[in-house]
XYZ file of C-alpha atoms in Angstrom:
707
model
C -44.563 -45.985 -4.277
C -42.721 -43.884 -1.303
C -39.128 -45.702 -2.971
C -40.034 -44.252 -6.220
C -41.072 -41.329 -4.165
C -38.299 -40.878 -2.979
C -35.706 -41.702 -6.382
C -37.378 -38.905 -7.965
C -36.935 -36.022 -5.440
C -33.520 -37.383 -5.137
C -33.136 -37.370 -9.163
C -34.705 -33.994 -8.969
C -31.822 -32.847 -6.277
C -29.385 -34.184 -8.915
C -30.694 -32.655 -11.586
C -30.791 -29.090 -9.773
C -26.596 -30.236 -8.841
C -26.028 -30.302 -13.000
C -27.040 -27.148 -13.529
C -24.882 -25.834 -10.371
C -22.126 -27.870 -12.335
C -23.288 -25.570 -15.313
C -23.404 -22.399 -13.956
C -19.701 -23.146 -12.689
C -18.935 -23.609 -15.968
C -19.783 -20.284 -17.335
C -19.048 -18.279 -14.328
C -15.148 -19.809 -12.834
C -12.730 -18.367 -15.014
C -10.125 -21.395 -14.269
C -9.908 -24.701 -15.417
C -13.609 -25.252 -13.614
C -15.212 -25.170 -17.312
C -13.960 -28.181 -18.502
C -14.280 -30.137 -15.032
C -17.692 -28.718 -15.264
C -18.241 -29.619 -18.814
C -16.572 -33.394 -17.965
C -18.333 -33.590 -14.678
C -21.890 -32.588 -15.842
C -21.772 -35.652 -19.031
C -20.544 -37.842 -16.135
C -23.990 -37.001 -14.195
C -25.840 -37.306 -17.272
C -24.575 -40.460 -18.066
C -24.642 -41.702 -14.396
C -27.844 -41.078 -13.959
C -28.825 -43.204 -17.176
C -26.675 -45.676 -15.523
C -28.779 -45.315 -12.599
C -31.779 -44.958 -14.524
C -31.388 -48.242 -16.445
C -30.510 -50.160 -13.060
C -34.215 -49.704 -12.035
C -36.739 -51.860 -13.027
C -39.189 -49.522 -14.777
C -38.595 -48.271 -18.320
C -40.502 -44.988 -17.697
C -38.272 -43.877 -14.751
C -35.570 -44.465 -17.440
C -37.440 -42.078 -19.961
C -37.399 -39.348 -17.077
C -35.792 -36.542 -18.684
C -33.795 -34.008 -17.359
C -34.025 -30.187 -18.404
C -31.654 -29.149 -20.966
C -29.152 -26.709 -20.013
C -30.348 -24.589 -22.658
C -33.657 -23.699 -20.802
C -35.544 -22.832 -24.585
C -38.243 -25.783 -24.238
C -36.266 -28.812 -25.215
C -35.073 -31.414 -23.012
C -32.440 -33.826 -22.175
C -32.995 -37.323 -21.285
C -30.764 -40.216 -19.683
C -31.662 -42.298 -22.217
C -30.181 -39.560 -25.051
C -26.737 -40.117 -23.379
C -27.194 -43.146 -23.427
C -28.205 -43.350 -27.115
C -25.561 -41.382 -27.917
C -23.028 -43.634 -26.149
C -23.865 -46.965 -28.484
C -24.536 -44.849 -31.453
C -21.537 -43.230 -31.556
C -22.194 -39.999 -31.757
C -21.077 -39.026 -28.087
C -18.591 -36.482 -28.769
C -20.960 -34.201 -31.676
C -23.075 -35.079 -28.824
C -21.769 -33.488 -25.902
C -20.348 -30.522 -28.468
C -23.973 -29.624 -28.990
C -24.808 -29.296 -25.572
C -22.262 -27.316 -24.575
C -22.317 -24.977 -27.793
C -26.212 -24.613 -27.136
C -25.361 -23.584 -23.129
C -21.728 -21.243 -23.909
C -23.042 -19.648 -27.000
C -19.251 -20.747 -28.015
C -17.816 -23.125 -30.392
C -16.619 -26.294 -28.643
C -14.526 -28.869 -30.103
C -13.797 -31.487 -28.744
C -10.772 -33.965 -30.311
C -12.003 -37.329 -28.286
C -13.984 -38.104 -25.491
C -14.383 -41.644 -24.372
C -17.394 -42.893 -22.169
C -16.681 -46.243 -19.165
C -20.415 -47.077 -17.804
C -20.049 -49.332 -14.658
C -22.784 -49.905 -12.345
C -20.599 -48.495 -8.955
C -19.003 -45.109 -11.388
C -18.543 -43.697 -14.857
C -15.926 -42.426 -15.994
C -15.704 -39.371 -18.542
C -12.321 -38.831 -20.327
C -11.759 -36.184 -22.808
C -9.077 -34.556 -25.126
C -8.199 -32.276 -27.432
C -11.121 -29.848 -25.945
C -11.249 -25.928 -27.160
C -13.322 -23.709 -25.861
C -13.967 -20.325 -28.297
C -12.856 -17.526 -26.855
C -15.116 -13.926 -26.971
C -15.365 -12.029 -30.412
C -13.327 -8.930 -29.019
C -10.872 -11.723 -27.445
C -6.715 -11.088 -28.015
C -7.078 -15.180 -28.426
C -8.356 -17.234 -30.687
C -9.431 -19.463 -27.601
C -10.368 -18.873 -23.825
C -10.094 -22.194 -23.194
C -7.570 -25.293 -24.562
C -7.522 -28.921 -23.139
C -5.311 -31.386 -23.100
C -6.810 -33.977 -21.449
C -9.505 -34.678 -18.691
C -10.805 -37.654 -16.433
C -14.249 -37.577 -14.231
C -15.034 -39.806 -12.598
C -18.861 -40.091 -10.623
C -19.769 -42.646 -8.233
C -23.738 -43.652 -9.843
C -25.493 -44.802 -7.000
C -25.614 -41.234 -4.998
C -27.350 -39.814 -7.571
C -30.089 -41.944 -6.902
C -30.403 -39.771 -3.780
C -29.855 -36.863 -5.513
C -25.631 -36.155 -4.574
C -23.058 -36.410 -6.999
C -19.607 -38.263 -5.249
C -16.769 -37.382 -7.610
C -14.293 -40.153 -6.902
C -11.272 -37.925 -9.253
C -11.179 -35.239 -11.337
C -7.561 -35.277 -13.625
C -6.506 -32.312 -15.782
C -3.296 -32.217 -17.498
C -2.866 -29.243 -20.398
C -5.069 -26.438 -19.426
C -4.605 -23.067 -21.050
C -7.439 -20.448 -20.289
C -7.343 -17.243 -20.722
C -9.711 -14.658 -18.628
C -10.000 -10.728 -20.514
C -11.515 -7.482 -19.450
C -11.798 -5.540 -22.143
C -12.130 -1.629 -22.103
C -16.267 -1.666 -21.444
C -15.141 -3.998 -18.371
C -17.085 -7.242 -20.067
C -15.400 -10.610 -19.222
C -14.984 -13.216 -21.346
C -16.862 -15.789 -19.616
C -19.537 -17.082 -21.404
C -22.807 -16.489 -20.138
C -25.685 -19.026 -20.004
C -27.958 -19.309 -23.189
C -31.456 -18.731 -21.650
C -30.511 -18.362 -18.061
C -33.521 -18.848 -15.518
C -34.243 -16.491 -12.819
C -34.709 -18.990 -11.100
C -31.265 -20.422 -11.110
C -29.444 -16.642 -9.831
C -30.158 -17.954 -5.902
C -26.767 -17.072 -3.616
C -24.022 -19.761 -4.167
C -23.814 -22.519 -1.621
C -21.210 -25.278 -1.310
C -23.807 -27.231 -0.294
C -24.822 -27.463 -4.252
C -21.129 -28.189 -4.983
C -19.966 -31.946 -5.720
C -18.306 -33.715 -3.240
C -14.601 -34.260 -4.649
C -12.762 -36.669 -3.322
C -8.873 -35.724 -5.161
C -8.211 -33.650 -7.826
C -5.165 -33.011 -9.651
C -3.901 -30.447 -12.491
C -0.429 -30.932 -13.818
C 1.105 -28.156 -17.120
C -1.431 -26.163 -16.324
C -1.883 -22.067 -17.236
C -4.355 -19.178 -16.742
C -3.839 -15.792 -18.497
C -5.522 -12.815 -16.825
C -5.702 -9.242 -19.119
C -7.621 -6.715 -18.567
C -7.262 -4.223 -21.180
C -9.289 -1.996 -18.742
C -6.640 -1.286 -16.554
C -3.700 -2.305 -18.666
C -2.794 -5.307 -15.967
C -1.739 -8.885 -17.198
C -0.114 -11.653 -15.546
C 0.433 -15.614 -15.446
C 0.048 -18.097 -13.099
C 1.570 -22.029 -14.150
C 0.590 -24.753 -12.166
C 3.079 -27.557 -12.871
C 1.256 -29.932 -10.599
C -1.618 -29.620 -8.045
C -3.574 -31.873 -5.708
C -6.813 -31.810 -3.768
C -7.745 -34.622 -1.282
C -10.972 -34.587 0.971
C -11.229 -38.348 1.562
C -14.498 -39.515 3.754
C -14.175 -38.484 7.329
C -10.560 -37.197 7.476
C -9.604 -33.333 6.783
C -9.014 -31.888 3.587
C -5.509 -31.385 1.981
C -4.329 -28.858 -0.597
C -1.465 -28.622 -2.382
C 0.163 -26.569 -5.578
C 3.558 -25.806 -7.137
C 4.280 -23.644 -10.163
C 4.926 -20.117 -10.984
C 3.103 -16.920 -10.770
C 4.041 -13.701 -12.479
C 7.270 -15.422 -13.407
C 7.777 -15.856 -9.167
C 7.758 -19.696 -8.088
C 5.163 -20.106 -6.054
C 4.442 -23.491 -3.256
C 1.232 -23.831 -1.379
C 0.852 -26.258 1.689
C -2.985 -26.457 3.319
C -4.653 -28.653 5.322
C -8.464 -27.474 7.354
C -11.701 -29.793 8.220
C -13.832 -32.428 6.293
C -15.183 -31.504 3.508
C -19.097 -31.965 5.610
C -17.825 -29.295 7.485
C -17.139 -26.884 4.375
C -19.684 -27.699 3.140
C -22.883 -27.885 5.307
C -21.858 -25.594 7.621
C -21.880 -25.599 11.394
C -21.706 -24.176 14.971
C -17.790 -25.056 14.579
C -14.965 -23.059 12.721
C -13.569 -24.451 10.012
C -10.004 -24.756 10.261
C -7.403 -23.726 8.834
C -3.599 -24.477 8.575
C -1.863 -22.384 5.080
C 1.843 -22.372 4.494
C 2.792 -20.171 1.594
C 5.628 -18.594 -0.326
C 5.332 -16.412 -3.557
C 9.360 -15.684 -4.854
C 10.668 -13.995 -1.743
C 7.167 -13.695 0.345
C 5.864 -15.979 2.317
C 2.986 -16.415 4.505
C 1.498 -18.513 6.575
C -2.019 -18.652 8.944
C -4.038 -20.655 11.234
C -7.157 -20.954 13.114
C -10.281 -21.034 11.713
C -12.952 -18.905 9.378
C -16.432 -19.509 10.581
C -18.144 -18.858 7.210
C -16.024 -19.920 4.263
C -17.042 -19.686 1.336
C -18.518 -15.884 2.309
C -14.910 -15.294 3.817
C -16.213 -14.404 7.259
C -15.492 -14.915 10.951
C -12.505 -14.938 9.960
C -9.948 -15.868 13.628
C -6.372 -16.383 12.650
C -3.165 -16.289 13.273
C -0.890 -14.103 10.439
C 2.796 -14.133 9.563
C 3.571 -12.473 6.419
C 7.605 -11.925 6.049
C 9.064 -10.607 2.645
C 12.668 -10.268 1.702
C 10.952 -8.222 -1.272
C 7.365 -7.984 -2.003
C 6.993 -10.125 -5.354
C 6.388 -7.359 -8.952
C 3.197 -9.753 -9.262
C -0.475 -8.362 -9.165
C -2.370 -7.345 -7.048
C 0.734 -6.110 -4.836
C 2.255 -3.898 -7.908
C -0.773 -1.985 -7.339
C 0.006 -1.850 -4.274
C 2.961 -1.742 -3.076
C 6.005 0.324 -5.159
C 9.557 -2.334 -6.098
C 12.208 -2.674 -5.060
C 10.400 -2.739 -1.200
C 12.640 -3.242 2.003
C 12.366 -6.558 4.092
C 8.901 -6.971 5.493
C 7.534 -9.367 8.689
C 4.058 -9.001 9.900
C 2.234 -10.995 12.344
C -0.714 -10.545 14.833
C -4.610 -12.034 15.410
C -6.225 -11.573 12.340
C -9.882 -11.380 12.674
C -13.649 -9.902 10.745
C -16.349 -9.012 10.643
C -19.575 -8.431 8.451
C -22.175 -5.718 9.065
C -24.113 -2.703 7.362
C -24.002 0.767 8.303
C -27.282 2.230 6.292
C -27.342 0.629 3.347
C -24.009 0.315 2.992
C -22.526 -2.830 3.843
C -18.882 -3.323 5.035
C -16.784 -6.108 5.999
C -14.294 -4.797 8.383
C -10.319 -6.755 9.452
C -8.756 -5.998 12.731
C -5.411 -6.713 13.029
C -4.384 -7.190 16.709
C -1.330 -7.853 18.389
C 0.511 -6.582 15.745
C 4.158 -6.862 15.470
C 6.182 -6.026 12.378
C 9.807 -5.310 11.372
C 9.774 -3.054 8.231
C 13.125 -2.565 7.314
C 15.190 -0.930 10.284
C 11.770 -0.270 12.012
C 9.616 -2.317 14.992
C 6.232 -2.008 15.231
C 4.775 -3.588 18.771
C 1.931 -3.809 20.340
C -0.458 -2.266 17.877
C -3.134 -3.084 16.538
C -5.363 -2.007 12.822
C -8.451 -2.102 10.988
C -9.137 -1.912 7.650
C -12.732 -1.559 6.701
C -13.171 -2.619 2.865
C -16.945 -0.421 1.888
C -17.282 3.131 0.109
C -14.794 3.667 -2.435
C -11.836 3.635 -0.603
C -10.778 0.677 2.107
C -10.448 2.711 5.464
C -8.033 2.042 7.733
C -7.697 2.855 11.593
C -6.178 2.285 14.862
C -3.385 2.364 17.111
C 0.345 2.227 16.117
C 3.324 1.828 18.044
C 6.387 1.291 17.594
C 10.430 0.833 19.580
C 11.806 2.473 16.360
C 10.130 4.204 13.430
C 11.539 5.522 10.165
C 9.493 6.830 8.077
C 11.441 6.296 5.056
C 10.424 2.975 5.946
C 6.970 3.033 5.900
C 6.901 5.334 2.123
C 9.310 3.186 0.704
C 7.189 0.763 0.885
C 4.178 2.680 -1.355
C 6.817 4.936 -3.359
C 9.575 4.226 -6.061
C 12.458 6.295 -4.983
C 13.422 7.761 -8.492
C 17.026 9.110 -8.335
C 18.072 12.910 -9.093
C 18.054 13.712 -12.821
C 21.448 13.517 -13.911
C 21.144 17.720 -15.768
C 20.102 18.406 -11.894
C 22.783 20.640 -11.630
C 21.308 22.226 -7.288
C 22.070 20.740 -4.306
C 17.900 20.770 -3.128
C 16.253 17.438 -3.394
C 14.194 16.519 -6.630
C 13.245 13.307 -5.965
C 9.119 12.587 -5.065
C 9.096 13.623 -0.856
C 5.578 12.083 -0.064
C 3.945 8.967 -1.558
C 0.711 10.202 -3.401
C -0.495 7.158 -3.951
C -1.251 5.779 -0.925
C -3.024 9.202 -0.082
C -5.363 8.540 -2.815
C -6.194 5.144 -2.262
C -6.548 5.058 1.111
C -8.843 6.543 4.323
C -7.259 6.564 7.515
C -7.442 7.766 10.870
C -4.187 6.646 12.738
C -2.900 7.640 16.582
C 0.424 6.876 17.074
C 3.686 6.939 19.550
C 6.984 6.260 17.369
C 10.128 5.968 19.225
C 13.476 6.399 17.876
C 11.393 8.443 15.095
C 13.509 9.315 12.419
C 11.897 10.910 9.063
C 11.627 14.429 7.485
C 15.210 15.076 8.594
C 14.585 14.947 11.873
C 15.470 12.998 14.745
C 12.726 12.425 18.011
C 13.159 9.835 21.159
C 9.215 10.118 20.674
C 7.148 11.356 17.975
C 2.951 11.004 18.921
C 0.022 12.301 16.766
C -2.691 12.114 14.533
C -2.155 10.995 11.031
C -5.372 11.031 8.551
C -5.997 10.490 5.088
C -9.474 11.328 3.355
C -9.977 11.024 0.207
C -6.066 12.391 -0.780
C -5.695 14.951 1.771
C -3.137 13.862 3.919
C -3.411 15.572 7.588
C -1.081 15.359 10.811
C -3.221 16.978 13.648
C -0.869 17.456 15.613
C 2.599 15.801 15.294
C 4.824 16.207 18.659
C 8.024 15.326 19.293
C 10.509 15.382 21.826
C 14.165 15.109 22.087
C 15.722 14.955 25.667
C 14.108 18.703 26.930
C 13.328 20.243 22.768
C 9.904 20.393 21.741
C 7.929 20.687 18.399
C 4.419 20.713 17.561
C 3.643 20.788 13.630
C 0.600 20.848 11.435
C 0.566 19.492 8.410
C -1.546 19.270 5.273
C -0.988 17.700 1.468
C -3.509 18.253 -0.532
C -2.727 15.155 -3.338
C -5.068 15.443 -5.915
C -3.942 19.356 -6.055
C -2.066 19.986 -9.349
C 0.530 20.803 -8.479
C 0.833 18.669 -5.312
C -0.292 21.456 -2.283
C 1.252 21.162 1.150
C 0.486 23.355 4.412
C 3.181 23.889 7.482
C 2.183 25.732 10.695
C 5.842 24.408 12.943
C 6.428 25.850 16.906
C 10.037 24.895 18.245
C 11.097 24.613 21.722
C 14.558 24.883 23.627
C 16.330 22.943 20.412
C 19.981 22.378 21.271
C 22.169 22.582 18.326
C 24.588 20.977 20.149
C 23.088 18.093 19.668
C 22.819 16.616 16.872
C 18.981 16.389 15.597
C 18.041 15.146 12.132
C 19.816 15.722 8.485
C 18.362 19.421 7.976
C 20.970 21.681 7.147
C 20.957 23.575 10.217
C 21.616 20.415 12.469
C 24.956 20.200 11.233
C 26.174 23.304 10.586
C 28.825 24.444 13.666
C 26.944 26.712 15.603
C 25.498 25.805 18.887
C 22.897 27.371 21.291
C 19.114 26.358 22.056
C 16.346 27.350 19.533
C 12.872 28.467 19.560
C 10.734 29.776 17.022
C 7.635 28.954 14.057
C 7.077 28.950 11.008
C 4.142 28.998 8.198
C 4.950 28.092 5.369
C 1.927 27.159 1.873
C 4.282 25.029 -0.715
C 3.207 23.379 -3.967
C 5.067 20.319 -5.643
C 6.324 17.287 -4.220
C 10.181 17.297 -3.964
C 12.197 19.430 -1.573
C 13.001 21.491 -4.975
C 10.019 22.110 -6.025
C 8.585 22.918 -2.180
C 10.896 25.142 -1.148
C 11.070 26.960 -4.726
C 7.650 27.334 -4.063
C 7.261 28.585 -0.569
C 5.215 31.440 0.721
C 4.656 32.450 4.305
C 7.443 33.646 7.454
C 9.838 31.733 9.560
C 11.233 33.802 12.637
C 13.483 32.193 15.347
C 15.832 33.276 17.891
C 18.964 31.361 19.640
C 19.991 31.673 22.784
C 23.918 30.743 24.646
C 25.357 29.662 21.765
C 28.227 29.964 20.161
C 30.341 29.796 16.745
C 32.881 26.934 16.523
C 36.062 26.808 15.280
C 35.370 24.745 12.854
C 33.393 27.320 11.269
C 35.600 30.558 11.678
C 38.477 28.008 9.116
C 36.016 27.143 7.092
C 34.851 31.019 6.403
C 38.597 32.135 6.015
C 40.963 34.349 8.689
C 40.213 37.351 6.655
C 37.113 36.726 6.560
C 36.642 35.608 10.261
C 38.162 38.929 11.080
C 36.332 41.020 9.061
C 33.382 39.950 10.690
C 34.927 40.907 14.516
C 35.077 36.749 15.234
C 38.768 36.751 15.512
C 41.449 39.449 16.151
C 44.918 37.231 15.791
C 45.280 33.900 14.073
C 45.939 32.842 17.685
C 41.736 33.044 18.183
C 41.272 31.306 14.579
C 40.291 27.615 16.516
C 39.133 29.432 19.520
C 35.012 29.156 19.479
C 33.323 32.597 19.707
C 30.065 33.015 21.876
C 26.564 33.716 20.557
C 24.588 36.474 23.197
C 21.972 35.748 20.615
C 20.408 35.325 17.057
C 17.755 36.788 16.288
C 15.584 36.292 12.779
C 12.103 37.168 10.889
C 12.782 36.133 7.582
C 9.291 36.743 5.598
C 9.258 34.468 1.949
C 7.809 34.809 -1.170
C 7.421 32.436 -4.138
C 10.173 31.230 -3.221
C 12.514 34.070 -2.574
C 13.814 34.138 1.108
C 14.157 38.169 2.363
C 16.451 38.534 5.813
C 14.030 41.547 7.037
C 15.674 41.060 10.187
C 18.517 38.742 10.484
C 21.247 39.662 13.944
C 23.775 37.455 15.707
C 24.732 40.202 18.362
C 28.613 39.055 20.059
C 30.654 40.238 22.509
C 32.012 42.925 21.095
C 30.092 42.717 18.016
C 26.736 42.961 15.984
C 26.348 40.488 13.162
C 23.371 41.627 10.607
C 22.704 40.165 7.095
C 20.167 41.709 5.035
C 19.368 40.294 1.273
C 17.365 37.527 0.262
C 18.248 33.259 -0.766
C 17.029 32.574 -3.952
C 15.378 28.998 -3.552
C 13.937 28.338 -6.584
C 17.142 29.214 -8.064
C 19.194 27.713 -5.117
C 21.172 31.223 -5.639
C 22.489 34.192 -2.586
C 22.950 37.280 -3.056
C 23.448 38.588 1.062
C 25.653 41.125 2.559
C 26.877 40.717 5.905
C 27.911 43.790 7.972
C 29.479 44.077 11.334
C 28.835 46.939 13.479
C 31.185 47.569 16.508
C 30.498 47.334 20.232
C 34.637 49.234 20.402
C 35.449 52.054 18.299
C 39.145 50.747 19.256
C 38.840 47.776 16.648
C 36.994 50.069 13.365
C 39.689 49.481 11.702
C 38.972 45.282 11.616
C 35.589 45.458 10.465
C 34.257 45.498 7.507
C 31.401 43.978 5.430
C 30.951 41.211 3.912
C 28.938 39.521 0.734
C 28.380 36.726 -0.406
C 27.024 35.218 -4.057
C 26.963 32.454 -6.285
C 24.315 29.694 -5.598
C 23.702 26.718 -2.725
C 26.085 24.685 -4.436
C 29.415 27.168 -4.840
C 28.944 30.073 -2.691
C 30.841 33.151 -3.019
C 32.136 34.832 0.196
C 34.357 38.091 -0.382
C 34.692 41.493 1.740
C 33.082 43.909 0.932
C 34.417 47.425 2.686
C 31.942 49.513 0.622
C 29.227 51.577 2.775
C 30.443 50.689 5.660
C 30.007 54.470 8.592
C 32.170 55.185 11.093
C 29.743 56.657 12.574
C 26.879 53.354 13.184
C 27.257 51.962 16.163
C 25.870 48.237 17.560
C 22.792 50.594 19.616
C 21.763 52.244 16.287
C 21.395 49.038 14.359
C 19.534 47.615 17.242
C 17.417 50.691 17.262
C 16.845 49.913 13.820
C 16.527 46.546 13.575
C 14.284 45.364 16.428
C 12.803 48.568 17.826
C 9.843 48.437 14.424
C 9.411 44.192 15.443
C 10.179 44.346 19.388
C 6.066 43.790 20.049
C 5.676 41.401 17.040
C 8.338 39.135 18.070
C 6.554 35.949 19.657
C 6.987 34.843 23.211
C 10.605 32.227 22.494
C 10.788 29.685 24.642
C 14.757 28.531 23.731
C 15.034 27.046 27.077
C 16.932 30.527 29.242
C 16.181 32.642 31.634
C 14.037 35.972 31.057
C 16.938 37.643 31.281
C 18.631 35.965 28.845
C 20.663 38.034 26.696
C 18.597 37.490 23.695
C 15.136 39.070 26.105
C 17.616 42.004 26.918
C 18.248 42.925 22.828
C 14.352 42.670 22.331
C 14.042 44.825 26.418
C 16.555 47.151 24.810
C 15.099 48.222 21.591
C 11.650 47.794 23.323
C 13.373 50.581 25.712
C 15.083 52.678 23.862
C 11.575 52.856 21.746
C 10.329 54.642 24.197
């Protein structure tokens, strides 16, 4: 009686696992559906053999619950009867049809019953697709072979020595309403919705898949992708490490996977020790490796892995193409990956941490950094510290935004390609502190750039951004509202002791032949996502001062001798190659809807004060300026005359314009007229020179004259 009780208990456990197999048929989008069909029937047949091997007919007549759950029962003897009466194929078709609610067709079906092993062979198997699917079939299968050991069934275990799948074609689809084409179990009972456990799975010793494919179609997102497996194998010998290998293509890119781990028992039952993992995979030009352990592999929890990811270019496949925008530069990322799960109130989260982070992003080198990604809420959240020995901002953004060529009909010189990576700002939230050496970005070079970058629901901020180069400093606050239409950007910046003689970047002022120390500030509101669009919509103000500077001979050559003479920068042709010292340059430039008003713009040399007036149209890239020299020595009046600057940025027209210059106007009068009203308003510029510098004296002169 006790033995019979054990057998009955084992049989009940076996039936429960049989139901688990059938659940997998409906829940897995891969060839598990067809494998589950063969495995489920092999298990039923195995129970039949097991029951016949026992002496009591009553036991052999014991019934397994039919998967339809509609009150009918399926006995093991029914399966044996179908085999012996030649109705096996139609019997299994009806069984699968009742379970899935879909049309099922089996071209051939054979069963070998042995006292040790039951083997099921099926061919030309198909399962109908959902009625809204593009394809008639969700699953087609050329050949399937499944073996199940008989003896373990008596104790409630399912041991599968072999699963062999050939020529499987699976279509996994999602319609516009988010519904999948997976067949739902007909009459599924609520008790069957218990959490998934690896312990419910049969013990598979070996699995082989050849010439098979899985097609994924999502009408809601427009995503389509395809996985083709030339061959794949899985081996889990008793007490030995699991081995996995696969070769094929995914999204047209060559795919190869080689992995090994712990034993099947360790995987299914878990325990105190982490499940060991050693993975190597390649997809096109992307290669990845991971080694370490996972405490709960079924839930992907308790990850503790050393990872290494390298790519000459990130493949253009789903879901990578939803994150990265090809073509991408070379990439390498390595570090120590760990994970944890928890709850913040009612919201559960999974947090992945990548410590000891080292990365090569094209020409950028990141070392000793740490980043965490928290999966919870509407968007992932990235936090951490970023350290780099060399960093180019374009290297980072190039992974998320495709470089767009300038329009063929573009006539201006300001770049019209996208500037901010808006997709990245909207895809993730972030809070990252950074210290980036040898920084190159936004047209500037810095020895060190530090600050905090945040992104929250599409609003990206640098708060603040502090850069140094030599003894020069820049402090900037930037806010980008990526969801605004058009995109809105606010910029507040201050610059101190910026040496123009030392190239600091690619901005226009950084390469003109003027030297000196610059101090200034800007407060601008911009719209659009290109340099051209932002400049053309700018509103705000820019103020600057340049001290201890000079105009090089190159600029004099570019201006031409007549223009240089008109401005008083040279007196004779022999002076054309001689740099001209600049005592001070001051500017107060209001900006309205992309038009810069030269409210105050003066350049003070040893014998001439040069005043510029007019406007610069950033939206139209046009110039409408008048530059007037005021002599400090009346003996030089005959050599002074205004010049006009008109035309476009691409083709400026510079010409002498002597009309309107009064001989009674002197430099002192100009200083009084221009600087006196704003002497108390000019900011305390830090150009790096003493308080008695030429700029300070010039402003002081205006202040004294006003008294």
